[in-house]
């Protein structure tokens, strides 16, 4: 199952929702990522208002990278009102028909014959495990998707879906500043059932918000940067990587230097007391 690079490149801000890179710039970033050992690229159909997959596909086509050397993740299910889809309301659609149609669009946009893993982007109150199984079985039998998973699912939601489907991955929000999944049975369920863990926003809110939580973390993080000869983002990644669930951080940076920093963070081994000192700072109180 786990053929992905430990650090995954998130593409959400590569296109219209961020840097708006040209085809050549995106192609260079793909090659830079692979040069650093990052071979897995995370997508979703909705990124860029349903435009980023196609932009990436053009860039990948222009690159010198062999498809067999990389892995593509994408997600489906969110129906997002946009110029591409003038819908009346944002909603989720996990009908077999939509899952298959969406996957076919992603294959076309990414200019590939197969998706390495297809994720259901958000849990829906209307999802039917049997209906989803029809789509998964069809896509698997045609060789269009190698494996399946979910994103942002709780333990009970994974259990519901697993009654009819083989779920191999769950992509969750997980970081020092958002550690709920380590304590609400999400990661425990995944470990017990051999469901791989990917973490979006692995640096959490630390660089985004000036709040009390981050003010508590900052002096401690600064001290640890000196102790471990590392940057703040590397310590934050090392904290996440210390968890035994073998979490794959999805990093959203588009800068080669920061991608290298993320890869270098793999070699940092935090002492157990440092791990809990950071957790205590994040919570604002001692563990029970």
Coordinates of C-alpha atoms in Angstrom, one line a residue:
X1 CA 0.0 0.0 0.0
X2 CA 2.6 2.5 1.1
X3 CA 4.5 3.3 -2.0
X4 CA 4.2 7.1 -1.5
X5 CA 7.0 9.5 -0.6
X6 CA 6.9 10.3 3.1
X7 CA 6.6 14.0 2.2
X8 CA 3.7 14.7 -0.2
X9 CA 3.5 17.8 -2.4
X10 CA 0.2 19.5 -2.1
X11 CA -0.9 21.3 -5.3
X12 CA -3.8 23.4 -4.0
X13 CA -2.0 26.7 -4.3
X14 CA 0.0 25.9 -7.5
X15 CA -2.7 27.3 -9.8
X16 CA -5.7 29.7 -9.6
X17 CA -6.1 29.5 -5.8
X18 CA -2.5 30.6 -5.2
X19 CA 0.6 31.2 -7.3
X20 CA -1.1 30.9 -10.6
X21 CA 2.1 29.3 -12.1
X22 CA 2.7 29.0 -15.8
X23 CA 3.0 25.6 -17.4
X24 CA 6.8 25.9 -17.4
X25 CA 6.9 27.1 -13.7
X26 CA 4.7 24.2 -12.7
X27 CA 6.7 21.7 -14.7
X28 CA 9.9 22.9 -13.0
X29 CA 8.3 22.5 -9.6
X30 CA 7.4 18.9 -10.4
X31 CA 11.0 18.2 -11.5
X32 CA 12.4 20.0 -8.4
X33 CA 10.1 18.0 -6.1
X34 CA 11.2 14.7 -7.6
X35 CA 14.8 15.7 -7.4
X36 CA 14.3 16.1 -3.6
X37 CA 12.7 12.7 -3.3
X38 CA 9.1 13.9 -3.2
X39 CA 7.3 11.7 -5.7
X40 CA 3.7 12.0 -4.6
X41 CA 1.4 14.8 -5.6
X42 CA -1.9 15.6 -3.9
X43 CA -4.8 17.0 -5.9
X44 CA -8.5 17.5 -5.6
X45 CA -11.0 18.1 -8.5
X46 CA -12.1 21.4 -6.9
X47 CA -8.7 23.0 -6.7
X48 CA -8.5 26.3 -8.6
X49 CA -12.3 26.1 -9.1
X50 CA -11.8 22.8 -11.1
X51 CA -8.8 24.1 -13.1
X52 CA -5.6 23.1 -11.3
X53 CA -5.7 19.4 -12.2
X54 CA -5.7 20.4 -15.9
X55 CA -2.9 22.9 -15.4
X56 CA -0.8 20.3 -13.6
X57 CA -1.5 17.8 -16.3
X58 CA -0.2 20.1 -19.0
X59 CA 2.9 20.8 -16.9
X60 CA 3.5 17.1 -16.2
X61 CA 3.2 16.4 -19.9
X62 CA 5.9 19.0 -20.5
X63 CA 8.2 17.7 -17.8
X64 CA 10.8 15.0 -18.2
X65 CA 9.3 12.9 -15.5
X66 CA 8.2 9.3 -16.1
X67 CA 4.7 8.6 -14.9
X68 CA 5.8 5.3 -13.2
X69 CA 8.2 7.4 -11.0
X70 CA 5.4 9.4 -9.4
X71 CA 2.1 9.0 -7.6
X72 CA -1.1 11.0 -8.1
X73 CA -3.7 11.4 -5.4
X74 CA -7.0 13.2 -6.1
X75 CA -10.3 13.7 -4.4
X76 CA -13.9 13.9 -5.5
X77 CA -17.3 14.5 -4.1
X78 CA -17.5 18.2 -3.3
X79 CA -19.7 20.0 -5.7
X80 CA -18.4 23.6 -5.4
X81 CA -20.3 26.5 -7.1
X82 CA -17.8 28.1 -9.4
X83 CA -17.5 29.4 -12.9
X84 CA -16.9 25.9 -14.1
X85 CA -19.9 24.6 -12.3
X86 CA -22.7 27.2 -11.7
X87 CA -24.4 25.2 -9.0
X88 CA -27.2 26.5 -6.7
X89 CA -25.5 25.3 -3.5
X90 CA -22.3 23.7 -2.3
X91 CA -23.0 20.1 -1.6
X92 CA -21.6 16.5 -1.7
X93 CA -22.4 13.9 -4.3
X94 CA -21.3 10.3 -3.7
X95 CA -23.6 8.6 -6.2
X96 CA -21.8 5.9 -8.2
X97 CA -22.5 8.0 -11.4
X98 CA -20.8 11.1 -10.0
X99 CA -17.8 9.3 -8.5
X100 CA -17.1 7.6 -11.9
X101 CA -17.7 10.8 -13.9
X102 CA -15.5 12.9 -11.6
X103 CA -12.7 10.3 -11.8
X104 CA -12.9 10.2 -15.6
X105 CA -12.5 14.0 -15.6
X106 CA -9.5 13.9 -13.3
X107 CA -7.9 11.2 -15.5
X108 CA -8.5 13.4 -18.5
X109 CA -7.2 16.6 -16.8
X110 CA -4.1 15.0 -15.3
X111 CA -3.4 13.3 -18.6
X112 CA -2.9 9.9 -17.0
X113 CA -4.4 6.4 -17.4
X114 CA -4.7 5.8 -13.7
X115 CA -5.0 7.5 -10.3
X116 CA -2.8 6.0 -7.6
X117 CA -5.4 6.8 -4.9
X118 CA -8.9 8.3 -5.1
X119 CA -10.2 9.9 -1.9
X120 CA -13.7 10.9 -1.0
X121 CA -13.1 14.6 0.0
X122 CA -15.5 15.1 2.8
X123 CA -18.0 12.8 4.6
X124 CA -21.6 13.3 3.5
X125 CA -24.7 12.5 5.6
X126 CA -26.2 11.0 2.5
X127 CA -23.4 8.6 1.5
X128 CA -24.4 5.0 0.9
X129 CA -21.5 2.5 1.3
X130 CA -23.1 0.1 -1.3
X131 CA -23.5 2.9 -3.8
X132 CA -19.9 4.0 -3.3
X133 CA -18.8 0.3 -3.6
X134 CA -20.4 0.2 -7.1
X135 CA -18.2 3.0 -8.2
X136 CA -15.0 1.8 -6.5
X137 CA -15.4 -1.7 -8.0
X138 CA -16.0 -0.4 -11.5
X139 CA -13.0 1.9 -11.3
X140 CA -10.7 -0.7 -9.8
X141 CA -11.8 -3.4 -12.4
X142 CA -11.0 -1.0 -15.2
X143 CA -7.5 -0.2 -13.8
X144 CA -8.4 3.5 -13.5
X145 CA -7.8 3.7 -9.7
X146 CA -5.2 1.6 -7.8
X147 CA -6.5 2.3 -4.3
X148 CA -9.2 4.2 -2.5
X149 CA -9.5 6.2 0.6
X150 CA -11.2 9.1 2.4
X151 CA -10.5 12.6 3.7
X152 CA -11.6 14.2 6.9
X153 CA -13.4 11.1 8.1
X154 CA -13.9 10.1 11.7
X155 CA -13.5 6.6 13.0
X156 CA -17.2 5.8 12.8
X157 CA -17.5 7.3 9.3
X158 CA -14.6 5.1 8.2
X159 CA -16.2 2.1 9.9
X160 CA -19.5 2.8 8.0
X161 CA -17.8 3.0 4.7
X162 CA -15.5 0.0 5.4
X163 CA -18.6 -2.2 5.7
X164 CA -18.6 -2.3 1.9
X165 CA -15.3 -0.9 0.8
X166 CA -11.6 -1.4 1.2
X167 CA -10.4 2.0 2.6
X168 CA -6.6 2.3 2.5
X169 CA -6.0 6.0 3.3
X170 CA -7.5 8.8 5.3
X171 CA -6.3 12.4 4.8
X172 CA -6.9 14.4 7.9
X173 CA -6.1 17.8 9.4
X174 CA -3.3 17.1 11.9
X175 CA -0.6 19.2 13.5
X176 CA 0.7 20.5 16.8
X177 CA -2.0 23.2 16.8
X178 CA -4.8 20.8 15.7
X179 CA -4.1 17.4 17.4
X180 CA -7.6 16.2 18.0
X181 CA -7.2 13.1 15.7
X182 CA -4.5 11.8 18.1
X183 CA -7.0 11.7 20.9
X184 CA -10.5 11.1 19.4
X185 CA -9.8 7.6 18.1
X186 CA -9.3 8.6 14.5
X187 CA -5.6 7.7 14.3
X188 CA -6.2 4.7 16.6
X189 CA -8.8 3.3 14.3
X190 CA -6.6 3.9 11.3
X191 CA -3.7 2.1 12.9
X192 CA -5.8 -0.9 13.9
X193 CA -7.3 -1.2 10.5
X194 CA -4.1 -0.5 8.6
X195 CA -5.4 2.7 7.0
X196 CA -2.6 5.0 5.9
X197 CA -2.4 8.5 7.4
X198 CA -1.9 11.7 5.4
X199 CA -2.0 15.1 7.2
X200 CA -3.0 18.3 5.5
X201 CA -2.0 21.6 7.0
X202 CA 0.8 19.8 8.9
X203 CA 2.2 23.1 10.2
X204 CA -1.2 24.0 11.6
X205 CA -2.0 27.6 12.4
X206 CA 1.5 28.5 13.7
X207 CA 2.5 30.7 10.7
X208 CA -1.1 31.9 10.0
X209 CA -2.5 33.2 13.3
X210 CA -1.3 35.4 16.1
X211 CA -3.2 33.8 19.0
X212 CA -2.4 32.7 22.6
X213 CA -1.8 29.1 21.5
X214 CA 1.0 30.2 19.1
X215 CA 2.4 32.7 21.6
X216 CA 2.9 29.8 24.0
X217 CA 4.5 27.7 21.4
X218 CA 6.9 30.3 20.0
X219 CA 9.5 30.6 22.8
X220 CA 9.7 26.8 23.2
X221 CA 10.0 26.3 19.4
X222 CA 12.7 28.9 19.3
X223 CA 14.7 27.1 22.0
X224 CA 14.3 23.7 20.2
X225 CA 15.4 25.2 16.9
X226 CA 18.7 25.9 18.6
X227 CA 18.8 22.4 20.3
X228 CA 18.1 20.5 17.1
X229 CA 19.8 22.9 14.6
X230 CA 16.5 23.2 12.7
X231 CA 14.0 25.7 11.5
X232 CA 10.5 26.2 13.1
X233 CA 8.7 24.5 10.3
X234 CA 11.1 21.5 10.6
X235 CA 10.4 21.1 14.3
X236 CA 6.7 21.3 13.7
X237 CA 7.0 18.5 11.1
X238 CA 9.3 16.5 13.3
X239 CA 6.6 16.7 16.0
X240 CA 4.0 15.3 13.7
X241 CA 6.3 12.6 12.2
X242 CA 7.1 11.3 15.7
X243 CA 3.6 9.8 16.0
X244 CA 3.6 6.0 15.4
X245 CA 0.8 6.1 12.8
X246 CA 3.5 6.8 10.1
X247 CA 1.9 10.1 9.1
X248 CA 2.6 11.5 5.6
X249 CA 2.6 15.3 5.8
X250 CA 1.2 17.1 2.8
X251 CA 3.2 20.3 2.4
X252 CA 1.7 23.2 0.5
X253 CA 4.8 25.2 -0.2
X254 CA 5.9 26.0 -3.8
X255 CA 9.4 27.0 -2.8
X256 CA 12.2 24.4 -3.5
X257 CA 14.2 25.5 -0.4
X258 CA 11.2 24.9 1.9
X259 CA 10.5 21.6 0.2
X260 CA 14.1 20.6 0.9
X261 CA 13.6 21.7 4.5
X262 CA 10.5 19.4 4.8
X263 CA 12.5 16.4 3.5
X264 CA 15.4 17.2 5.8
X265 CA 12.9 17.2 8.7
X266 CA 12.6 13.4 8.3
X267 CA 16.0 13.0 10.0
X268 CA 15.0 15.0 13.1
X269 CA 14.2 12.7 16.1
X270 CA 12.6 14.7 18.9
X271 CA 13.2 13.5 22.5
X272 CA 10.0 12.3 24.1
X273 CA 10.0 15.1 26.8
X274 CA 10.4 17.7 24.0
X275 CA 7.4 16.2 22.2
X276 CA 5.2 16.6 25.3
X277 CA 6.6 20.0 26.1
X278 CA 5.3 21.2 22.7
X279 CA 2.0 19.5 23.3
X280 CA 1.6 21.1 26.7
X281 CA 2.4 24.5 25.1
X282 CA -0.2 23.9 22.4
X283 CA -2.9 22.9 24.9
X284 CA -1.9 25.5 27.6
X285 CA -2.0 22.8 30.3
X286 CA -0.3 19.6 31.3
X287 CA -1.5 16.2 29.9
X288 CA -4.0 14.5 32.3

